[in-house]
Amino acid sequence: MNILVCISYVPDTAAKISTIADGSALQLDGVKYILNPYDEFAIEEALRQREKHGGTVVALTVGSESAKEILRTALAMGADRAAIVPSSSLDSFGVAVNIAAYARTMNADLVLMGRQSIDHDSFQMASTVAALLDLPSISVVSKLDISDSTVRAERDIEGGKEILEATLPIVISVQKGINEPRYPKLPDIMKAKSKPIEVVEIQTAPPRVEMFQFSVPQLKRLGKIFGDSDEEIAEFVRLLHEEAKVI
Amino acid sequence: MSTVAVYVEQRSGIIKRPTFEALTAARSLSERVVALSIGACDAEMLGAYGATEVVVVEHPLLREYSSQAVAVALAQYLRSSDIRTLLVGGTAQGKELAPRIAVLVEAGYMPDCIELSSDGNAIVAVRPLYAGKVRAAVRPLTDRVVVALRPNMFTARTTESAAIPSVSTFSPTIEDRDRRVVLKEIIRNEGKLDVLEADIVVSGGRGMKGPEHFVLIEQLASALGGAVGASRAVVDAGWRPHSEQVGQTGKTVSPNLYIACGISGAVQHLAGMSSSKVIAAINKDKDAPIFKVADYGIVGDVFEVIPKLIEKIKAIKQAATS
């Protein structure tokens, strides 16, 4: 089975993100980047599917030179090969075009990724890549079984789960809980450092959406904070009932 | 601006609330609002929320839900019409479906929008990025656009001028290869309200000190008719299931009321709940960051405060019904 796992290099969850003074761009200087947390589950799932079905796992990222760091993580965890599309200026659609092109070249049977990148939180990549490849997709998958070319998956929805059936080739985005990602071992981390990383030619795609003004939201709230006396608790409940009208 | 279409999401004949929210939003953008339903639907109700026309998309291969086939069908309809804008509720189904339609009609896709306006002919939206740490104004660079709306950010309102919408049928061309993924079964979490669908969410954090004490959170949620949520710390500790996790690596919720109990308010948690309409917090540490984003707060011990809260809430509910 040819498995492509798509991973992204994103600001740490605790990073402080702001905008430049006139709001025309984001201020990301000094921000620490990490492997997108959901992509760890995607890498692990790729390795587990390879263990079951044989084949090859290729890790791909679209990003700047420093994003090679997460490809080394994927190699240390056990990916066979790694590739980078060296661009940090594509919009989401452009990223999808490049992933789809690579999937086509390697004749991927299974394309895996995390359910969302925690930078833009769009949840769109699996569907977009699949549509470009004219393949089925299933998003936010918490259980995946593949036998022969039949795919059975569970995905999380509001208030429950869906059970879906599909056929290979397919694009799947995974959810936390699908597996327990392994920690790479030190010798494998060392070995991954010297493995080659394929540099893929960028497919240009005109952007389809433009972000043109950025702002930091005012999280300022009413801030009516009380103590824990009976009278104050009563006042807290009264305000929720009569002022906020939410209970 | 010109006509706006809205995707109608329904399960077992019940139209989902985000559809009504999208209809209300569409009404503010255009005089002509076309609701697109896969199979039969309650057209009168869609009209009450602002649909001026209802298109029922019919095909035998659409009887079993397939995101792939539905996208193909809706894209065919959009291509056959003069409609340039499609709004979709950003539910689990909507978020999977919308990007696929966007590719098929060569539209820009704008996910997770929390504000919408039109600047003459083009749509302009606001969406959170980086888990809500910043917001971006976005606009399409394409002729067509597909917009997903974050649930509960647009209020669904019926319109007084509602007329019964005209209903027409569209028959797409669908082949077996368009449904290589099919929904087979839905397993509901019986008797449990989901944080994504509840008007009130009561969440517990590490301050609850152990899984056994979540009974207090459950009782408070039950008194309010709300859902139980949890912080990442308690989910990672195995006290609560991942399905209840609110935050950057869990669910993003926007209920009418969010009550954080024993949650300090790490930035990752705030990311998942800061678009709630009203935020209340109970924490024994008066300097906890959660109070900086709270409308109402109590500085106190959750184990003493929550039982008293439940008692007082029950009294209010009783007064309201007697």
CSV table of N, CA and C in Angstrom, one decimal, chain B residues 15-94:
chain,number,residue,atom,x,y,z
B,15,ILE,N,-34.6,19.3,10.5
B,15,ILE,CA,-33.6,20.3,10.0
B,15,ILE,C,-32.8,20.8,11.1
B,16,LYS,N,-31.4,20.8,10.9
B,16,LYS,CA,-30.5,21.2,12.0
B,16,LYS,C,-30.5,22.7,12.2
B,17,ARG,N,-30.3,23.1,13.4
B,17,ARG,CA,-30.4,24.6,13.7
B,17,ARG,C,-29.4,25.4,12.9
B,18,PRO,N,-28.1,24.9,12.6
B,18,PRO,CA,-27.2,25.7,11.8
B,18,PRO,C,-27.8,26.1,10.5
B,19,THR,N,-28.7,25.3,9.9
B,19,THR,CA,-29.3,25.6,8.7
B,19,THR,C,-30.2,26.9,8.8
B,20,PHE,N,-30.9,27.0,9.9
B,20,PHE,CA,-31.7,28.2,10.1
B,20,PHE,C,-30.8,29.4,10.4
B,21,GLU,N,-29.7,29.2,11.0
B,21,GLU,CA,-28.8,30.3,11.2
B,21,GLU,C,-28.2,30.8,9.9
B,22,ALA,N,-27.9,29.8,9.0
B,22,ALA,CA,-27.4,30.2,7.7
B,22,ALA,C,-28.5,30.9,6.9
B,23,LEU,N,-29.7,30.5,7.0
B,23,LEU,CA,-30.8,31.1,6.3
B,23,LEU,C,-31.0,32.6,6.7
B,24,THR,N,-30.9,32.7,8.1
B,24,THR,CA,-31.0,34.1,8.6
B,24,THR,C,-29.9,35.0,8.1
B,25,ALA,N,-28.7,34.4,8.1
B,25,ALA,CA,-27.5,35.2,7.6
B,25,ALA,C,-27.7,35.5,6.1
B,26,ALA,N,-28.2,34.5,5.3
B,26,ALA,CA,-28.4,34.7,3.9
B,26,ALA,C,-29.4,35.8,3.6
B,27,ARG,N,-30.4,35.9,4.5
B,27,ARG,CA,-31.5,36.9,4.3
B,27,ARG,C,-30.9,38.3,4.4
B,28,SER,N,-29.9,38.4,5.3
B,28,SER,CA,-29.3,39.8,5.5
B,28,SER,C,-28.4,40.1,4.3
B,29,LEU,N,-28.1,39.2,3.4
B,29,LEU,CA,-27.2,39.4,2.3
B,29,LEU,C,-28.0,39.6,1.0
B,30,SER,N,-29.2,38.9,0.9
B,30,SER,CA,-29.8,38.9,-0.4
B,30,SER,C,-31.4,38.8,-0.3
B,31,GLU,N,-32.1,39.3,-1.2
B,31,GLU,CA,-33.5,39.2,-1.3
B,31,GLU,C,-33.9,37.8,-1.7
B,32,ARG,N,-33.1,37.2,-2.5
B,32,ARG,CA,-33.5,35.8,-3.0
B,32,ARG,C,-32.6,34.8,-2.3
B,33,VAL,N,-33.2,33.9,-1.5
B,33,VAL,CA,-32.5,32.9,-0.8
B,33,VAL,C,-33.0,31.5,-1.2
B,34,VAL,N,-32.1,30.7,-1.7
B,34,VAL,CA,-32.5,29.4,-2.2
B,34,VAL,C,-32.0,28.3,-1.3
B,35,ALA,N,-32.9,27.6,-0.7
B,35,ALA,CA,-32.5,26.5,0.2
B,35,ALA,C,-32.4,25.2,-0.6
B,36,LEU,N,-31.3,24.5,-0.5
B,36,LEU,CA,-31.0,23.3,-1.2
B,36,LEU,C,-31.1,22.1,-0.3
B,37,SER,N,-32.1,21.3,-0.6
B,37,SER,CA,-32.3,20.1,0.3
B,37,SER,C,-32.1,18.8,-0.5
B,38,ILE,N,-31.4,17.9,0.1
B,38,ILE,CA,-31.3,16.6,-0.5
B,38,ILE,C,-32.5,15.8,-0.1
B,39,GLY,N,-33.4,15.5,-1.0
B,39,GLY,CA,-34.7,14.8,-0.7
B,39,GLY,C,-35.7,15.8,0.0
B,40,ALA,N,-36.8,15.2,0.3
B,40,ALA,CA,-38.0,16.0,0.8
B,40,ALA,C,-37.6,16.8,2.1
B,41,CYS,N,-38.2,17.9,2.3
B,41,CYS,CA,-38.0,18.7,3.5
B,41,CYS,C,-39.2,19.5,3.8
B,42,ASP,N,-39.2,20.1,5.0
B,42,ASP,CA,-40.3,21.0,5.5
B,42,ASP,C,-40.0,22.4,4.9
B,43,ALA,N,-40.6,22.6,3.7
B,43,ALA,CA,-40.3,23.8,2.9
B,43,ALA,C,-40.9,25.1,3.7
B,44,GLU,N,-42.0,24.8,4.3
B,44,GLU,CA,-42.7,25.9,5.1
B,44,GLU,C,-41.8,26.5,6.2
B,45,MET,N,-41.1,25.5,6.9
B,45,MET,CA,-40.3,26.0,7.9
B,45,MET,C,-39.0,26.7,7.4
B,46,LEU,N,-38.5,26.2,6.3
B,46,LEU,CA,-37.4,26.9,5.7
B,46,LEU,C,-37.8,28.3,5.2
B,47,GLY,N,-39.0,28.4,4.8
B,47,GLY,CA,-39.5,29.7,4.4
B,47,GLY,C,-39.6,30.7,5.6
B,48,ALA,N,-40.0,30.1,6.7
B,48,ALA,CA,-40.2,30.9,7.9
B,48,ALA,C,-38.9,31.6,8.3
B,49,TYR,N,-37.8,30.9,8.0
B,49,TYR,CA,-36.4,31.4,8.4
B,49,TYR,C,-35.8,32.2,7.2
B,50,GLY,N,-36.5,32.3,6.1
B,50,GLY,CA,-36.0,33.3,5.1
B,50,GLY,C,-35.8,32.7,3.7
B,51,ALA,N,-36.0,31.4,3.5
B,51,ALA,CA,-35.9,30.8,2.2
B,51,ALA,C,-37.0,31.4,1.3
B,52,THR,N,-36.7,31.9,0.1
B,52,THR,CA,-37.7,32.3,-0.8
B,52,THR,C,-38.0,31.2,-1.8
B,53,GLU,N,-37.0,30.3,-2.0
B,53,GLU,CA,-37.2,29.2,-2.9
B,53,GLU,C,-36.6,28.0,-2.2
B,54,VAL,N,-37.2,26.8,-2.5
B,54,VAL,CA,-36.6,25.6,-2.0
B,54,VAL,C,-36.4,24.7,-3.2
B,55,VAL,N,-35.2,24.2,-3.3
B,55,VAL,CA,-34.9,23.2,-4.4
B,55,VAL,C,-34.7,21.8,-3.8
B,56,VAL,N,-35.5,20.9,-4.2
B,56,VAL,CA,-35.3,19.5,-3.7
B,56,VAL,C,-34.5,18.7,-4.7
B,57,VAL,N,-33.3,18.3,-4.2
B,57,VAL,CA,-32.4,17.5,-5.1
B,57,VAL,C,-32.8,16.1,-5.0
B,58,GLU,N,-33.2,15.4,-6.0
B,58,GLU,CA,-33.7,14.1,-5.9
B,58,GLU,C,-32.9,13.1,-6.8
B,59,HIS,N,-32.4,12.0,-6.2
B,59,HIS,CA,-31.8,10.9,-7.0
B,59,HIS,C,-31.8,9.7,-6.2
B,60,PRO,N,-32.1,8.5,-6.8
B,60,PRO,CA,-32.1,7.3,-6.0
B,60,PRO,C,-30.8,7.0,-5.3
B,61,LEU,N,-29.6,7.5,-5.9
B,61,LEU,CA,-28.3,7.2,-5.3
B,61,LEU,C,-28.0,8.2,-4.1
B,62,LEU,N,-28.9,9.1,-3.9
B,62,LEU,CA,-28.7,10.0,-2.8
B,62,LEU,C,-29.5,9.6,-1.5
B,63,ARG,N,-30.2,8.4,-1.6
B,63,ARG,CA,-31.0,8.0,-0.4
B,63,ARG,C,-30.1,7.7,0.8
B,64,GLU,N,-29.0,7.1,0.5
B,64,GLU,CA,-28.0,6.8,1.6
B,64,GLU,C,-27.0,8.0,1.5
B,65,TYR,N,-26.7,8.6,2.7
B,65,TYR,CA,-25.9,9.8,2.6
B,65,TYR,C,-24.5,9.5,2.2
B,66,SER,N,-24.0,10.3,1.2
B,66,SER,CA,-22.6,10.2,0.8
B,66,SER,C,-22.1,11.6,0.6
B,67,SER,N,-21.1,12.0,1.3
B,67,SER,CA,-20.6,13.4,1.2
B,67,SER,C,-20.2,13.6,-0.3
B,68,GLN,N,-19.6,12.6,-0.9
B,68,GLN,CA,-19.1,12.7,-2.2
B,68,GLN,C,-20.2,12.9,-3.2
B,69,ALA,N,-21.3,12.1,-3.1
B,69,ALA,CA,-22.4,12.2,-4.1
B,69,ALA,C,-23.2,13.5,-3.8
B,70,VAL,N,-23.3,13.9,-2.6
B,70,VAL,CA,-24.1,15.2,-2.3
B,70,VAL,C,-23.3,16.4,-2.9
B,71,ALA,N,-22.0,16.3,-2.8
B,71,ALA,CA,-21.2,17.4,-3.3
B,71,ALA,C,-21.3,17.5,-4.8
B,72,VAL,N,-21.3,16.3,-5.5
B,72,VAL,CA,-21.5,16.3,-6.9
B,72,VAL,C,-22.8,16.9,-7.3
B,73,ALA,N,-23.9,16.4,-6.6
B,73,ALA,CA,-25.2,16.9,-6.9
B,73,ALA,C,-25.4,18.4,-6.7
B,74,LEU,N,-24.9,18.9,-5.6
B,74,LEU,CA,-25.0,20.3,-5.4
B,74,LEU,C,-24.2,21.2,-6.3
B,75,ALA,N,-23.0,20.7,-6.7
B,75,ALA,CA,-22.2,21.4,-7.6
B,75,ALA,C,-22.9,21.5,-9.0
B,76,GLN,N,-23.5,20.4,-9.4
B,76,GLN,CA,-24.2,20.4,-10.7
B,76,GLN,C,-25.3,21.5,-10.6
B,77,TYR,N,-26.1,21.5,-9.5
B,77,TYR,CA,-27.1,22.5,-9.4
B,77,TYR,C,-26.5,23.9,-9.5
B,78,LEU,N,-25.5,24.2,-8.7
B,78,LEU,CA,-24.9,25.5,-8.7
B,78,LEU,C,-24.4,25.9,-10.1
B,79,ARG,N,-23.8,25.0,-10.8
B,79,ARG,CA,-23.3,25.3,-12.1
B,79,ARG,C,-24.4,25.6,-13.1
B,80,SER,N,-25.6,24.9,-12.8
B,80,SER,CA,-26.7,25.1,-13.8
B,80,SER,C,-27.5,26.4,-13.4
B,81,SER,N,-27.1,27.1,-12.3
B,81,SER,CA,-27.9,28.3,-11.9
B,81,SER,C,-26.9,29.5,-12.0
B,82,ASP,N,-27.5,30.7,-11.7
B,82,ASP,CA,-26.7,31.9,-11.6
B,82,ASP,C,-26.2,32.2,-10.2
B,83,ILE,N,-26.3,31.2,-9.3
B,83,ILE,CA,-26.0,31.4,-7.9
B,83,ILE,C,-24.5,31.4,-7.7
B,84,ARG,N,-23.9,32.4,-7.1
B,84,ARG,CA,-22.5,32.5,-6.9
B,84,ARG,C,-22.0,32.2,-5.4
B,85,THR,N,-23.0,32.3,-4.5
B,85,THR,CA,-22.7,32.2,-3.1
B,85,THR,C,-23.5,31.0,-2.4
B,86,LEU,N,-22.8,30.2,-1.7
B,86,LEU,CA,-23.4,29.1,-1.0
B,86,LEU,C,-23.0,29.2,0.5
B,87,LEU,N,-24.0,29.2,1.4
B,87,LEU,CA,-23.7,29.2,2.8
B,87,LEU,C,-24.0,27.8,3.4
B,88,VAL,N,-23.2,27.3,4.3
B,88,VAL,CA,-23.3,26.0,4.9
B,88,VAL,C,-23.1,26.1,6.4
B,89,GLY,N,-23.9,25.5,7.2
B,89,GLY,CA,-23.6,25.5,8.6
B,89,GLY,C,-22.3,24.7,8.9
B,90,GLY,N,-21.5,25.2,9.7
B,90,GLY,CA,-20.2,24.5,10.0
B,90,GLY,C,-20.3,23.4,11.0
B,91,THR,N,-21.1,22.5,10.7
B,91,THR,CA,-21.3,21.3,11.5
B,91,THR,C,-20.3,20.2,11.1
B,92,ALA,N,-20.3,19.0,11.7
B,92,ALA,CA,-19.4,18.0,11.3
B,92,ALA,C,-19.7,17.7,9.8
B,93,GLN,N,-21.0,17.6,9.4
B,93,GLN,CA,-21.3,17.3,8.1
B,93,GLN,C,-20.9,18.5,7.1
B,94,GLY,N,-21.3,19.7,7.6
B,94,GLY,CA,-21.0,20.8,6.7
B,94,GLY,C,-19.5,21.1,6.5
